[in-house]
Amino acid sequence: EIVLTQSPGTLSLSPGERATLSCRASQSVTSSYLAWYQQKPGQAPRLLIYAAASRAAGIPDRFSGSGSGTDFTLTISRLEPEDFAMYYCHQYGSPPRTFGQGTKVEIK
Amino acid sequence: EVQLVESGGGLVQPGGSLRLSCAASGFTFSNYWMYWVRQTPGKGLVWVSRINSDGTDTHLADSVKGRFTMSRDNAKNTLYLQMDSLRAEDTALYYCARSRAVGTYDALDIWGQGTMVTVSS
């Protein structure tokens, strides 16, 4: 099973700042089948990015994904108040599909 | 509106059973692979099971294999998870979710609001 390790655990930033979240896989992720989700308290995860770099429908362009192999990054170019949340990476190329433990983006 | 609505969660004793349902609306349910994912504060998000579009092929996580059964009724636009021999470690919020791409596996683009399962005596 592919283990996904996200860093940092918590990111303390101010609105308007840039956020860079990392996801490292224990093995190469097949065909860059790596997704990113946002989750707010009491809500279900929301798909942001799929196939490492493709934005899901309706996702603002301040969210971008990059990476391949074992190293992936989610970047939020300028944090909006509604972006403070948990973020999870997810690989779906090799069964069983697995999730990272999450990065919390909090207001500094 | 594209929507998934789970139901059937609750409190059950160890060794007991529950059947979760997930009602789909706003899209052609029979075209999509579907998934169950559970979430706990300790283990985070964990994939539980998936089923293909016509229900002929299912895969379950090793932790639930032999105890859980996933099925679907495309005529009723409903997904099911039959959970037997429940254990304390099955306690979690259970989400159903849709594969983004038609007819194959992909990232999960639509999620229900979740239904809570608590296994305790």
PDB file of C-alpha atoms in Angstrom:
ATOM      1  CA  GLU A   1       0.000   0.000   0.000  1.00  0.00           C
ATOM      2  CA  ILE A   2       1.226   3.473  -0.842  1.00  0.00           C
ATOM      3  CA  VAL A   3       1.694   5.652   2.236  1.00  0.00           C
ATOM      4  CA  LEU A   4       1.188   9.380   1.694  1.00  0.00           C
ATOM      5  CA  THR A   5       2.948  11.761   4.073  1.00  0.00           C
ATOM      6  CA  GLN A   6       1.813  15.363   4.122  1.00  0.00           C
ATOM      7  CA  SER A   7       3.830  18.277   5.427  1.00  0.00           C
ATOM      8  CA  PRO A   8       3.683  20.454   7.298  1.00  0.00           C
ATOM      9  CA  GLY A   9       1.055  19.248   9.734  1.00  0.00           C
ATOM     10  CA  THR A  10      -0.102  22.809  10.304  1.00  0.00           C
ATOM     11  CA  LEU A  11       0.505  25.914   8.229  1.00  0.00           C
ATOM     12  CA  SER A  12      -0.141  29.254   9.918  1.00  0.00           C
ATOM     13  CA  LEU A  13      -0.593  32.027   7.376  1.00  0.00           C
ATOM     14  CA  SER A  14      -2.423  35.309   6.859  1.00  0.00           C
ATOM     15  CA  PRO A  15      -5.060  36.040   4.203  1.00  0.00           C
ATOM     16  CA  GLY A  16      -3.373  37.072   0.977  1.00  0.00           C
ATOM     17  CA  GLU A  17      -0.302  34.932   1.591  1.00  0.00           C
ATOM     18  CA  ARG A  18       0.798  31.971  -0.516  1.00  0.00           C
ATOM     19  CA  ALA A  19       0.354  28.437   0.840  1.00  0.00           C
ATOM     20  CA  THR A  20       2.504  25.524  -0.279  1.00  0.00           C
ATOM     21  CA  LEU A  21       1.458  22.047   0.870  1.00  0.00           C
ATOM     22  CA  SER A  22       3.509  18.921   0.255  1.00  0.00           C
ATOM     23  CA  CYS A  23       2.518  15.285  -0.240  1.00  0.00           C
ATOM     24  CA  ARG A  24       5.185  12.606  -0.477  1.00  0.00           C
ATOM     25  CA  ALA A  25       4.389   9.034  -1.518  1.00  0.00           C
ATOM     26  CA  SER A  26       6.227   5.923  -0.341  1.00  0.00           C
ATOM     27  CA  GLN A  27       6.213   4.628  -3.954  1.00  0.00           C
ATOM     28  CA  SER A  28       5.707   6.258  -7.311  1.00  0.00           C
ATOM     29  CA  VAL A  29       2.071   7.202  -7.920  1.00  0.00           C
ATOM     30  CA  THR A  30       0.796   5.527 -11.075  1.00  0.00           C
ATOM     31  CA  SER A  31       0.077   7.952 -13.918  1.00  0.00           C
ATOM     32  CA  SER A  32       0.123  10.848 -11.451  1.00  0.00           C
ATOM     33  CA  TYR A  33      -3.266   9.723 -10.143  1.00  0.00           C
ATOM     34  CA  LEU A  34      -3.002  12.106  -7.220  1.00  0.00           C
ATOM     35  CA  ALA A  35      -5.855  14.276  -5.969  1.00  0.00           C
ATOM     36  CA  TRP A  36      -6.220  17.035  -3.393  1.00  0.00           C
ATOM     37  CA  TYR A  37      -9.287  17.685  -1.244  1.00  0.00           C
ATOM     38  CA  GLN A  38     -10.347  20.490   1.050  1.00  0.00           C
ATOM     39  CA  GLN A  39     -12.397  19.729   4.140  1.00  0.00           C
ATOM     40  CA  LYS A  40     -14.014  22.174   6.538  1.00  0.00           C
ATOM     41  CA  PRO A  41     -15.421  21.189   9.961  1.00  0.00           C
ATOM     42  CA  GLY A  42     -18.709  19.336   9.666  1.00  0.00           C
ATOM     43  CA  GLN A  43     -18.440  19.054   5.897  1.00  0.00           C
ATOM     44  CA  ALA A  44     -17.482  16.336   3.454  1.00  0.00           C
ATOM     45  CA  PRO A  45     -14.216  16.539   1.520  1.00  0.00           C
ATOM     46  CA  ARG A  46     -14.350  18.671  -1.628  1.00  0.00           C
ATOM     47  CA  LEU A  47     -12.297  17.721  -4.681  1.00  0.00           C
ATOM     48  CA  LEU A  48      -9.882  20.487  -5.694  1.00  0.00           C
ATOM     49  CA  ILE A  49      -7.293  18.840  -7.951  1.00  0.00           C
ATOM     50  CA  TYR A  50      -7.157  15.507  -9.796  1.00  0.00           C
ATOM     51  CA  ALA A  51      -4.442  13.897 -11.920  1.00  0.00           C
ATOM     52  CA  ALA A  52      -1.902  15.939  -9.956  1.00  0.00           C
ATOM     53  CA  ALA A  53      -2.533  19.211 -11.783  1.00  0.00           C
ATOM     54  CA  SER A  54      -6.086  19.394 -13.166  1.00  0.00           C
ATOM     55  CA  ARG A  55      -8.535  21.648 -11.353  1.00  0.00           C
ATOM     56  CA  ALA A  56     -11.923  20.152 -10.616  1.00  0.00           C
ATOM     57  CA  ALA A  57     -15.072  21.848 -11.859  1.00  0.00           C
ATOM     58  CA  GLY A  58     -15.765  25.179 -10.183  1.00  0.00           C
ATOM     59  CA  ILE A  59     -12.436  25.398  -8.337  1.00  0.00           C
ATOM     60  CA  PRO A  60     -10.853  28.887  -8.395  1.00  0.00           C
ATOM     61  CA  ASP A  61      -7.579  29.262 -10.272  1.00  0.00           C
ATOM     62  CA  ARG A  62      -5.728  30.306  -7.118  1.00  0.00           C
ATOM     63  CA  PHE A  63      -5.543  26.559  -6.427  1.00  0.00           C
ATOM     64  CA  SER A  64      -2.916  24.683  -8.421  1.00  0.00           C
ATOM     65  CA  GLY A  65      -1.311  21.282  -8.220  1.00  0.00           C
ATOM     66  CA  SER A  66       2.022  20.008  -9.449  1.00  0.00           C
ATOM     67  CA  GLY A  67       4.388  17.099  -9.146  1.00  0.00           C
ATOM     68  CA  SER A  68       4.945  13.549 -10.325  1.00  0.00           C
ATOM     69  CA  GLY A  69       6.417  10.287  -9.139  1.00  0.00           C
ATOM     70  CA  THR A  70       6.579  10.549  -5.367  1.00  0.00           C
ATOM     71  CA  ASP A  71       6.474  14.306  -4.740  1.00  0.00           C
ATOM     72  CA  PHE A  72       3.394  16.472  -5.159  1.00  0.00           C
ATOM     73  CA  THR A  73       2.478  20.021  -4.184  1.00  0.00           C
ATOM     74  CA  LEU A  74      -0.742  21.956  -3.725  1.00  0.00           C
ATOM     75  CA  THR A  75      -0.309  25.721  -3.972  1.00  0.00           C
ATOM     76  CA  ILE A  76      -2.854  28.341  -3.006  1.00  0.00           C
ATOM     77  CA  SER A  77      -1.563  31.517  -4.580  1.00  0.00           C
ATOM     78  CA  ARG A  78      -3.362  34.037  -2.353  1.00  0.00           C
ATOM     79  CA  LEU A  79      -5.279  32.764   0.648  1.00  0.00           C
ATOM     80  CA  GLU A  80      -8.882  33.859   0.929  1.00  0.00           C
ATOM     81  CA  PRO A  81     -10.710  33.669   4.293  1.00  0.00           C
ATOM     82  CA  GLU A  82     -12.685  30.641   3.074  1.00  0.00           C
ATOM     83  CA  ASP A  83      -9.475  28.702   2.299  1.00  0.00           C
ATOM     84  CA  PHE A  84      -8.586  28.090   5.942  1.00  0.00           C
ATOM     85  CA  ALA A  85      -9.344  24.380   6.282  1.00  0.00           C
ATOM     86  CA  MET A  86      -7.856  20.873   6.228  1.00  0.00           C
ATOM     87  CA  TYR A  87      -6.300  19.595   3.022  1.00  0.00           C
ATOM     88  CA  TYR A  88      -5.760  15.956   2.106  1.00  0.00           C
ATOM     89  CA  CYS A  89      -3.877  14.327  -0.717  1.00  0.00           C
ATOM     90  CA  HIS A  90      -5.153  11.041  -2.163  1.00  0.00           C
ATOM     91  CA  GLN A  91      -3.635   8.534  -4.549  1.00  0.00           C
ATOM     92  CA  TYR A  92      -6.005   6.457  -6.634  1.00  0.00           C
ATOM     93  CA  GLY A  93      -3.660   4.821  -9.092  1.00  0.00           C
ATOM     94  CA  SER A  94      -2.660   1.781  -7.040  1.00  0.00           C
ATOM     95  CA  PRO A  95      -5.144  -0.217  -4.987  1.00  0.00           C
ATOM     96  CA  PRO A  96      -5.880   0.229  -2.208  1.00  0.00           C
ATOM     97  CA  ARG A  97      -6.389   3.956  -2.736  1.00  0.00           C
ATOM     98  CA  THR A  98      -4.943   5.872   0.201  1.00  0.00           C
ATOM     99  CA  PHE A  99      -5.109   9.323   1.763  1.00  0.00           C
ATOM    100  CA  GLY A 100      -2.560  11.481   3.502  1.00  0.00           C
ATOM    101  CA  GLN A 101      -3.068  12.465   7.121  1.00  0.00           C
ATOM    102  CA  GLY A 102      -3.828  16.071   6.223  1.00  0.00           C
ATOM    103  CA  THR A 103      -2.401  19.573   6.524  1.00  0.00           C
ATOM    104  CA  LYS A 104      -4.319  22.189   8.474  1.00  0.00           C
ATOM    105  CA  VAL A 105      -4.122  25.693   7.061  1.00  0.00           C
ATOM    106  CA  GLU A 106      -4.943  28.068   9.900  1.00  0.00           C
ATOM    107  CA  ILE A 107      -5.147  31.812  10.276  1.00  0.00           C
ATOM    108  CA  LYS A 108      -2.004  33.300  11.737  1.00  0.00           C
TER     109      LYS A 108
ATOM    110  CA  GLU B   1     -28.463  19.304  -8.301  1.00  0.00           C
ATOM    111  CA  VAL B   2     -25.977  16.443  -8.125  1.00  0.00           C
ATOM    112  CA  GLN B   3     -26.351  14.905  -4.682  1.00  0.00           C
ATOM    113  CA  LEU B   4     -25.588  11.875  -2.539  1.00  0.00           C
ATOM    114  CA  VAL B   5     -27.478  11.317   0.703  1.00  0.00           C
ATOM    115  CA  GLU B   6     -26.414   8.603   3.144  1.00  0.00           C
ATOM    116  CA  SER B   7     -28.601   6.994   5.779  1.00  0.00           C
ATOM    117  CA  GLY B   8     -28.658   3.974   8.049  1.00  0.00           C
ATOM    118  CA  GLY B   9     -25.954   4.808  10.555  1.00  0.00           C
ATOM    119  CA  GLY B  10     -26.416   4.457  14.280  1.00  0.00           C
ATOM    120  CA  LEU B  11     -25.299   2.772  17.462  1.00  0.00           C
ATOM    121  CA  VAL B  12     -24.781  -0.986  17.303  1.00  0.00           C
ATOM    122  CA  GLN B  13     -23.224  -3.533  19.642  1.00  0.00           C
ATOM    123  CA  PRO B  14     -20.028  -5.378  18.714  1.00  0.00           C
ATOM    124  CA  GLY B  15     -20.895  -8.313  16.486  1.00  0.00           C
ATOM    125  CA  GLY B  16     -24.018  -6.593  15.211  1.00  0.00           C
ATOM    126  CA  SER B  17     -25.042  -5.494  11.740  1.00  0.00           C
ATOM    127  CA  LEU B  18     -26.036  -2.302   9.953  1.00  0.00           C
ATOM    128  CA  ARG B  19     -26.987  -1.507   6.379  1.00  0.00           C
ATOM    129  CA  LEU B  20     -25.977   1.875   5.032  1.00  0.00           C
ATOM    130  CA  SER B  21     -27.739   3.383   2.033  1.00  0.00           C
ATOM    131  CA  CYS B  22     -26.708   6.189  -0.282  1.00  0.00           C
ATOM    132  CA  ALA B  23     -29.374   7.777  -2.485  1.00  0.00           C
ATOM    133  CA  ALA B  24     -28.085   9.454  -5.625  1.00  0.00           C
ATOM    134  CA  SER B  25     -29.798  12.199  -7.601  1.00  0.00           C
ATOM    135  CA  GLY B  26     -29.036  14.735 -10.300  1.00  0.00           C
ATOM    136  CA  PHE B  27     -26.870  12.439 -12.437  1.00  0.00           C
ATOM    137  CA  THR B  28     -27.032   9.114 -14.290  1.00  0.00           C
ATOM    138  CA  PHE B  29     -26.134   6.891 -11.355  1.00  0.00           C
ATOM    139  CA  SER B  30     -25.692   3.748 -13.446  1.00  0.00           C
ATOM    140  CA  ASN B  31     -22.770   5.315 -15.354  1.00  0.00           C
ATOM    141  CA  TYR B  32     -20.462   5.750 -12.386  1.00  0.00           C
ATOM    142  CA  TRP B  33     -18.265   3.639 -10.139  1.00  0.00           C
ATOM    143  CA  MET B  34     -19.079   4.360  -6.516  1.00  0.00           C
ATOM    144  CA  TYR B  35     -17.129   4.224  -3.267  1.00  0.00           C
ATOM    145  CA  TRP B  36     -17.463   4.107   0.488  1.00  0.00           C
ATOM    146  CA  VAL B  37     -14.850   6.003   2.498  1.00  0.00           C
ATOM    147  CA  ARG B  38     -14.778   6.297   6.283  1.00  0.00           C
ATOM    148  CA  GLN B  39     -13.245   8.913   8.512  1.00  0.00           C
ATOM    149  CA  THR B  40     -12.117   8.892  12.124  1.00  0.00           C
ATOM    150  CA  PRO B  41     -10.142  11.450  14.109  1.00  0.00           C
ATOM    151  CA  GLY B  42      -7.381   8.898  14.631  1.00  0.00           C
ATOM    152  CA  LYS B  43      -6.974   7.291  11.211  1.00  0.00           C
ATOM    153  CA  GLY B  44      -8.275  10.066   8.980  1.00  0.00           C
ATOM    154  CA  LEU B  45      -9.824   9.166   5.639  1.00  0.00           C
ATOM    155  CA  VAL B  46      -9.752   5.472   4.739  1.00  0.00           C
ATOM    156  CA  TRP B  47     -11.108   3.816   1.606  1.00  0.00           C
ATOM    157  CA  VAL B  48     -13.550   1.006   2.429  1.00  0.00           C
ATOM    158  CA  SER B  49     -14.983  -0.331  -0.808  1.00  0.00           C
ATOM    159  CA  ARG B  50     -15.818   0.337  -4.426  1.00  0.00           C
ATOM    160  CA  ILE B  51     -18.250  -1.030  -6.975  1.00  0.00           C
ATOM    161  CA  ASN B  52     -18.265  -0.745 -10.739  1.00  0.00           C
ATOM    162  CA  SER B  53     -21.054   0.809 -12.782  1.00  0.00           C
ATOM    163  CA  ASP B  54     -23.271  -2.249 -13.215  1.00  0.00           C
ATOM    164  CA  GLY B  55     -22.524  -3.788  -9.837  1.00  0.00           C
ATOM    165  CA  THR B  56     -20.763  -6.873 -11.180  1.00  0.00           C
ATOM    166  CA  ASP B  57     -17.407  -6.149  -9.554  1.00  0.00           C
ATOM    167  CA  THR B  58     -16.634  -5.012  -6.027  1.00  0.00           C
ATOM    168  CA  HIS B  59     -13.436  -4.515  -4.084  1.00  0.00           C
ATOM    169  CA  LEU B  60     -13.171  -4.160  -0.318  1.00  0.00           C
ATOM    170  CA  ALA B  61     -10.376  -3.122   1.983  1.00  0.00           C
ATOM    171  CA  ASP B  62      -8.658  -6.001   3.770  1.00  0.00           C
ATOM    172  CA  SER B  63      -9.894  -4.651   7.101  1.00  0.00           C
ATOM    173  CA  VAL B  64     -13.540  -5.247   6.142  1.00  0.00           C
ATOM    174  CA  LYS B  65     -13.263  -8.150   3.692  1.00  0.00           C
ATOM    175  CA  GLY B  66     -15.530 -11.014   4.692  1.00  0.00           C
ATOM    176  CA  ARG B  67     -17.623  -8.762   6.945  1.00  0.00           C
ATOM    177  CA  PHE B  68     -18.879  -5.968   4.642  1.00  0.00           C
ATOM    178  CA  THR B  69     -20.716  -6.287   1.337  1.00  0.00           C
ATOM    179  CA  MET B  70     -21.166  -3.472  -1.146  1.00  0.00           C
ATOM    180  CA  SER B  71     -23.987  -3.462  -3.692  1.00  0.00           C
ATOM    181  CA  ARG B  72     -26.104  -1.124  -5.775  1.00  0.00           C
ATOM    182  CA  ASP B  73     -29.573  -0.924  -7.271  1.00  0.00           C
ATOM    183  CA  ASN B  74     -29.335   1.169 -10.419  1.00  0.00           C
ATOM    184  CA  ALA B  75     -33.106   1.133 -10.870  1.00  0.00           C
ATOM    185  CA  LYS B  76     -33.440   2.834  -7.477  1.00  0.00           C
ATOM    186  CA  ASN B  77     -30.295   5.004  -7.827  1.00  0.00           C
ATOM    187  CA  THR B  78     -29.108   3.655  -4.509  1.00  0.00           C
ATOM    188  CA  LEU B  79     -25.831   2.321  -3.156  1.00  0.00           C
ATOM    189  CA  TYR B  80     -25.578   0.002  -0.166  1.00  0.00           C
ATOM    190  CA  LEU B  81     -23.037  -1.159   2.376  1.00  0.00           C
ATOM    191  CA  GLN B  82     -24.051  -4.191   4.418  1.00  0.00           C
ATOM    192  CA  MET B  83     -21.905  -4.259   7.530  1.00  0.00           C
ATOM    193  CA  ASP B  84     -21.824  -7.483   9.567  1.00  0.00           C
ATOM    194  CA  SER B  85     -19.710  -8.648  12.519  1.00  0.00           C
ATOM    195  CA  LEU B  86     -19.066  -5.042  13.437  1.00  0.00           C
ATOM    196  CA  ARG B  87     -16.112  -4.174  15.624  1.00  0.00           C
ATOM    197  CA  ALA B  88     -15.250  -1.154  17.730  1.00  0.00           C
ATOM    198  CA  GLU B  89     -12.654  -0.161  15.146  1.00  0.00           C
ATOM    199  CA  ASP B  90     -15.412   0.204  12.519  1.00  0.00           C
ATOM    200  CA  THR B  91     -16.683   3.242  14.420  1.00  0.00           C
ATOM    201  CA  ALA B  92     -16.439   6.106  11.935  1.00  0.00           C
ATOM    202  CA  LEU B  93     -18.260   8.607   9.774  1.00  0.00           C
ATOM    203  CA  TYR B  94     -19.073   6.775   6.530  1.00  0.00           C
ATOM    204  CA  TYR B  95     -19.210   8.682   3.256  1.00  0.00           C
ATOM    205  CA  CYS B  96     -20.381   7.496  -0.113  1.00  0.00           C
ATOM    206  CA  ALA B  97     -18.611   9.134  -3.030  1.00  0.00           C
ATOM    207  CA  ARG B  98     -18.672   9.136  -6.812  1.00  0.00           C
ATOM    208  CA  SER B  99     -15.809   8.533  -9.211  1.00  0.00           C
ATOM    209  CA  ARG B 100     -15.217  11.657 -11.286  1.00  0.00           C
ATOM    210  CA  ALA B 101     -14.951   9.884 -14.641  1.00  0.00           C
ATOM    211  CA  VAL B 102     -17.738   7.906 -16.255  1.00  0.00           C
ATOM    212  CA  GLY B 103     -17.299   4.160 -16.256  1.00  0.00           C
ATOM    213  CA  THR B 104     -13.918   3.917 -14.569  1.00  0.00           C
ATOM    214  CA  TYR B 105     -11.950   4.721 -11.450  1.00  0.00           C
ATOM    215  CA  ASP B 106     -10.898   8.304 -10.800  1.00  0.00           C
ATOM    216  CA  ALA B 107     -10.716  10.901  -8.048  1.00  0.00           C
ATOM    217  CA  LEU B 108     -13.880  11.292  -5.979  1.00  0.00           C
ATOM    218  CA  ASP B 109     -15.777  14.380  -7.062  1.00  0.00           C
ATOM    219  CA  ILE B 110     -19.129  14.101  -5.309  1.00  0.00           C
ATOM    220  CA  TRP B 111     -19.475  13.151  -1.630  1.00  0.00           C
ATOM    221  CA  GLY B 112     -22.447  12.693   0.618  1.00  0.00           C
ATOM    222  CA  GLN B 113     -22.695  14.374   4.003  1.00  0.00           C
ATOM    223  CA  GLY B 114     -21.802  11.146   5.813  1.00  0.00           C
ATOM    224  CA  THR B 115     -23.577   8.845   8.244  1.00  0.00           C
ATOM    225  CA  MET B 116     -22.123   8.028  11.651  1.00  0.00           C
ATOM    226  CA  VAL B 117     -21.613   4.434  12.749  1.00  0.00           C
ATOM    227  CA  THR B 118     -20.793   3.780  16.390  1.00  0.00           C
ATOM    228  CA  VAL B 119     -19.943   0.254  17.541  1.00  0.00           C
ATOM    229  CA  SER B 120     -20.092   0.022  21.309  1.00  0.00           C
ATOM    230  CA  SER B 121     -21.616  -2.040  24.075  1.00  0.00           C
TER     231      SER B 121
END
